[in-house]
């Protein structure tokens, strides 16, 4: 193989660099990289070896743009939400084998949903998958007029026409949690809710429905909460300061539940000896050995499969089911629930 200077440090290797390294034409390198006809086996091997030696990687996105399709699915997610991180893994696992790449845009304290979605549009994404969007339904409907949009983990009740919805049966998950606690012998069961977060209203309703069904309507106690550890900690302080403490608490999500656990630990209240705690999501946080949280699991592989599948079906003109796709939850019992003292 001819001796050629190394690619300058910091410069991305090009087809021309590979061609110089392999001692062939740039056109021949292009044929090999496209896996097209026109190059012998020995030449292919020499070109691929040269590409490996100088670190050349084909620019898949540029190739797709030349074909007038990006094959990009834009995913908007909450940077601080463990459940969203878990969902992203599932989305990658489904999208890449289907021939689609993922472009990510985060929602954070200083970066709102409008900016996150606008960035994905600027990246020429063909469809948007929005994880737990909190934007007004009118905004989601506006996006859906431009390209396929799938909302994950938020009920829209028909208020955003054109938006595909994939979600968990949140009310059923809350009912499963209450049923579990009642079966253990709990009667004073509180709920730290999610405020205006997606899914919060359904989880509140499921909690109330289950309490009523067990004849515990007079024990219903809903405490203001939210998405974060701080929200869970505030809810825990509220019931610790109350005249009567619950013996169990269902928390809006796992992240908020960790705030509850931290507050109870600092107050030297034993879990589950004095108070049982149930989260929601079965995120990777819940599975940590020192947390070991009983929680309502969402079927992440199924949610990801449906979200990606509906986006791709819209793009490729395949028939899709109408209405919401609602996935059943499942209770995961770990070490934070037990019979009341």
XYZ file of C-alpha atoms in Angstrom:
341
model
C 0.000 0.000 0.000
C 1.437 3.428 -0.891
C 2.801 5.535 1.893
C 0.720 8.691 2.412
C 0.773 11.404 5.033
C -1.558 10.906 7.971
C -4.798 12.866 8.057
C -4.132 16.131 9.972
C -5.143 15.979 13.625
C -8.694 17.195 14.161
C -9.657 16.849 10.480
C -12.381 14.360 9.653
C -11.099 11.829 7.077
C -12.731 12.095 3.653
C -13.223 9.799 0.654
C -10.206 11.489 -0.919
C -8.077 10.587 2.111
C -9.145 6.956 1.838
C -8.425 6.974 -1.885
C -4.912 8.357 -1.315
C -4.250 5.789 1.399
C -5.485 2.888 -0.740
C -3.940 4.139 -3.981
C -7.213 4.151 -5.912
C -9.611 6.768 -7.261
C -12.167 8.590 -5.132
C -14.893 7.203 -7.400
C -13.778 3.655 -6.624
C -13.813 4.367 -2.886
C -17.367 5.674 -3.261
C -18.396 2.443 -4.983
C -16.964 0.377 -2.127
C -18.571 2.522 0.588
C -21.954 2.289 -1.123
C -21.489 -1.473 -1.504
C -22.238 -1.035 -5.210
C -21.034 -3.152 -8.116
C -17.778 -2.239 -9.861
C -14.976 -3.165 -7.435
C -13.207 -6.507 -7.089
C -12.855 -8.351 -3.796
C -9.172 -7.465 -3.349
C -9.826 -3.797 -4.052
C -12.742 -3.727 -1.625
C -10.574 -5.257 1.068
C -7.787 -2.712 0.433
C -10.189 0.245 0.536
C -11.944 -0.924 3.698
C -8.598 -1.532 5.400
C -7.425 1.970 4.443
C -10.663 3.471 5.773
C -10.224 1.640 9.073
C -6.597 2.731 9.408
C -7.366 6.437 9.063
C -10.683 6.301 10.953
C -12.996 7.112 8.048
C -16.716 6.736 8.724
C -19.355 7.239 5.993
C -21.624 10.241 6.626
C -24.936 8.417 6.736
C -26.927 11.598 7.315
C -25.467 13.306 4.254
C -26.250 10.241 2.148
C -29.851 10.262 3.322
C -30.198 13.972 2.615
C -29.035 13.394 -0.936
C -31.858 10.896 -1.270
C -34.308 13.652 -0.192
C -35.148 11.743 2.983
C -33.509 12.134 6.356
C -34.826 8.934 7.988
C -34.499 10.875 11.224
C -36.960 10.530 14.090
C -36.743 13.475 16.455
C -37.228 12.670 20.125
C -37.971 15.382 22.683
C -37.289 14.291 26.257
C -36.918 15.671 29.772
C -33.258 15.832 30.730
C -33.903 15.141 34.424
C -36.437 12.320 34.071
C -35.027 8.802 34.645
C -38.095 7.280 32.975
C -37.369 9.236 29.792
C -33.798 7.896 29.768
C -35.155 4.368 29.955
C -37.608 5.098 27.135
C -34.806 6.426 24.941
C -32.988 3.099 25.180
C -36.138 1.352 24.014
C -36.649 3.795 21.137
C -33.110 3.290 19.845
C -33.568 -0.474 20.037
C -36.640 -0.296 17.784
C -35.709 2.520 15.391
C -32.220 1.514 14.274
C -33.112 -1.980 13.006
C -35.955 -0.340 11.065
C -33.447 1.887 9.249
C -34.130 5.105 11.145
C -31.751 7.265 13.130
C -32.614 9.247 16.254
C -32.056 12.955 16.838
C -32.416 14.060 20.455
C -33.483 17.414 21.860
C -33.684 17.920 25.615
C -36.094 19.933 27.709
C -34.310 21.419 30.723
C -34.741 24.230 33.236
C -33.410 26.813 30.794
C -34.630 25.153 27.609
C -38.347 24.864 26.981
C -40.350 22.537 24.787
C -40.783 25.106 22.022
C -37.041 25.391 21.531
C -36.571 21.639 21.831
C -39.102 20.859 19.105
C -37.973 23.733 16.857
C -34.429 22.311 16.950
C -35.701 18.946 15.759
C -37.623 20.590 12.925
C -34.464 22.462 11.891
C -32.600 19.131 11.823
C -35.011 17.916 9.125
C -36.545 15.215 11.289
C -39.308 13.391 9.464
C -41.407 12.726 12.557
C -41.439 13.752 16.210
C -41.776 11.513 19.266
C -42.514 13.668 22.304
C -41.944 12.092 25.729
C -44.353 13.441 28.315
C -45.012 16.748 26.519
C -46.557 19.500 28.624
C -47.080 22.026 25.837
C -50.668 23.152 25.150
C -52.636 20.763 22.982
C -52.939 23.501 20.349
C -49.144 23.555 19.993
C -49.053 19.769 19.501
C -51.818 20.004 16.892
C -49.831 22.742 15.120
C -46.780 20.474 14.966
C -48.938 17.616 13.667
C -49.930 19.763 10.685
C -46.267 19.839 9.656
C -45.182 16.225 10.210
C -46.225 13.042 12.061
C -46.226 13.543 15.845
C -46.445 10.848 18.509
C -47.093 11.845 22.115
C -45.890 9.314 24.676
C -47.222 9.169 28.264
C -49.831 11.908 27.948
C -53.574 11.547 27.437
C -54.917 14.180 25.019
C -58.635 13.285 24.889
C -58.948 14.336 21.240
C -57.810 17.901 21.956
C -54.856 17.669 19.546
C -56.138 16.315 16.228
C -53.558 14.503 14.152
C -51.349 13.589 17.131
C -50.788 9.887 17.740
C -50.973 8.953 21.443
C -49.141 6.090 23.148
C -49.536 5.875 26.906
C -49.801 3.638 29.933
C -53.129 3.059 31.677
C -52.061 5.308 34.569
C -55.337 5.004 36.473
C -55.060 1.216 36.417
C -51.493 1.436 37.732
C -52.595 3.547 40.683
C -55.405 1.082 41.397
C -52.918 -1.799 41.417
C -50.756 0.066 43.927
C -53.678 0.748 46.265
C -54.915 -2.840 45.960
C -51.442 -4.067 46.952
C -51.304 -1.800 50.000
C -54.815 -2.725 51.123
C -53.974 -6.418 50.758
C -51.049 -5.830 53.126
C -53.467 -4.377 55.677
C -53.068 -0.612 55.093
C -56.058 1.702 55.431
C -54.466 5.150 55.834
C -52.999 5.495 52.345
C -51.992 8.935 51.065
C -51.138 10.017 47.539
C -48.463 12.587 46.672
C -49.638 13.639 43.247
C -47.934 14.991 40.137
C -49.621 18.363 39.932
C -50.224 19.217 36.268
C -47.704 16.706 34.907
C -48.792 14.281 32.167
C -50.531 11.282 33.723
C -51.102 12.975 37.094
C -54.861 13.370 36.735
C -55.301 9.715 35.741
C -53.183 8.516 38.655
C -55.175 10.674 41.083
C -58.391 9.268 39.694
C -57.116 5.702 39.928
C -56.094 6.266 43.551
C -59.489 7.722 44.495
C -61.387 5.004 42.640
C -59.466 2.242 44.392
C -59.861 3.834 47.823
C -63.609 4.168 47.254
C -63.887 0.575 46.078
C -62.218 -0.612 49.294
C -64.586 1.470 51.440
C -61.852 3.971 52.317
C -63.352 7.149 50.845
C -63.045 8.874 54.226
C -59.300 8.073 54.286
C -58.501 9.689 50.915
C -55.624 12.141 51.283
C -54.085 13.814 48.216
C -51.010 15.935 48.881
C -49.580 18.424 46.358
C -46.514 17.077 44.592
C -44.770 17.040 41.235
C -42.066 15.456 39.147
C -38.948 16.010 41.250
C -37.243 14.823 44.436
C -37.992 18.218 45.977
C -41.708 17.754 45.284
C -41.676 14.360 46.955
C -39.753 15.711 49.943
C -42.276 18.544 50.375
C -45.149 16.048 50.308
C -43.428 13.853 52.869
C -42.836 16.790 55.209
C -46.509 17.680 54.901
C -47.749 14.286 56.078
C -45.051 14.017 58.756
C -46.297 17.300 60.222
C -49.962 16.246 60.085
C -51.896 15.257 63.192
C -52.184 11.693 61.867
C -49.647 10.096 59.599
C -50.548 7.656 56.834
C -49.138 4.158 57.072
C -48.522 4.075 53.328
C -48.045 6.540 50.480
C -48.361 6.233 46.711
C -46.060 8.756 45.005
C -46.527 10.164 41.498
C -43.239 8.823 40.108
C -40.020 7.111 41.173
C -38.001 10.310 41.148
C -40.417 12.004 43.533
C -40.524 8.821 45.633
C -36.761 9.059 46.197
C -37.400 12.483 47.744
C -39.952 10.873 50.051
C -37.499 8.131 51.033
C -34.754 10.671 51.719
C -37.031 12.777 53.918
C -38.215 9.749 55.894
C -34.624 8.574 56.356
C -33.590 11.983 57.703
C -36.616 11.991 60.040
C -35.662 8.479 61.203
C -38.987 7.059 60.079
C -38.501 3.421 59.099
C -39.498 2.260 55.603
C -41.420 0.000 55.386
C -41.599 -0.570 59.155
C -43.549 2.652 59.877
C -44.537 3.859 56.402
C -44.703 1.906 53.144
C -43.820 3.749 49.920
C -44.844 2.979 46.335
C -43.491 4.814 43.282
C -44.520 4.794 39.631
C -42.529 4.007 36.422
C -40.096 1.254 37.513
C -37.242 3.444 36.287
C -33.624 2.410 36.824
C -33.695 4.420 40.084
C -36.226 2.026 41.592
C -33.995 -0.958 40.896
C -30.950 0.336 42.775
C -30.216 -1.929 45.728
C -30.179 0.871 48.315
C -33.572 2.164 47.073
C -35.315 -1.143 46.240
C -38.584 0.669 45.546
C -41.941 -1.026 45.130
C -43.365 0.689 42.062
C -45.839 0.503 39.215
C -43.935 -0.606 36.129
C -44.545 0.807 32.680
C -43.877 -1.543 29.780
C -41.030 0.422 28.215
C -40.270 -1.969 25.312
C -43.931 -1.967 24.290
C -44.301 1.825 24.614
C -41.174 2.312 22.491
C -42.311 -0.227 19.909
C -45.693 1.464 19.535
C -44.282 4.998 19.429
C -41.669 4.232 16.780
C -44.016 1.941 14.880
C -46.744 4.553 14.596
C -44.275 7.235 13.504
C -42.777 5.029 10.792
C -46.190 3.793 9.639
C -47.301 7.397 9.109
C -44.113 8.154 7.160
C -44.363 5.115 4.936
C -48.093 5.251 4.345
C -48.813 1.998 6.147
C -52.208 1.498 7.788
C -52.249 2.396 11.478
C -54.826 1.713 14.202
C -57.003 4.659 15.112
C -57.241 6.104 18.599
C -54.882 5.894 21.541
C -52.557 2.984 22.113
C -52.938 2.204 25.826
C -50.467 -0.185 27.451
C -51.197 -2.109 30.650
C -48.981 -1.425 33.704
C -47.746 -3.997 36.199
C -46.899 -3.776 39.889
C -43.289 -4.543 40.868
C -43.036 -5.423 44.560
C -39.705 -4.734 46.252
C -38.557 -3.732 49.702
C -40.423 -0.497 50.506
C -43.828 -2.053 51.260
C -44.865 -4.346 54.098
C -47.725 -4.923 56.513
C -48.398 -1.917 58.774
C -46.890 -1.945 62.252
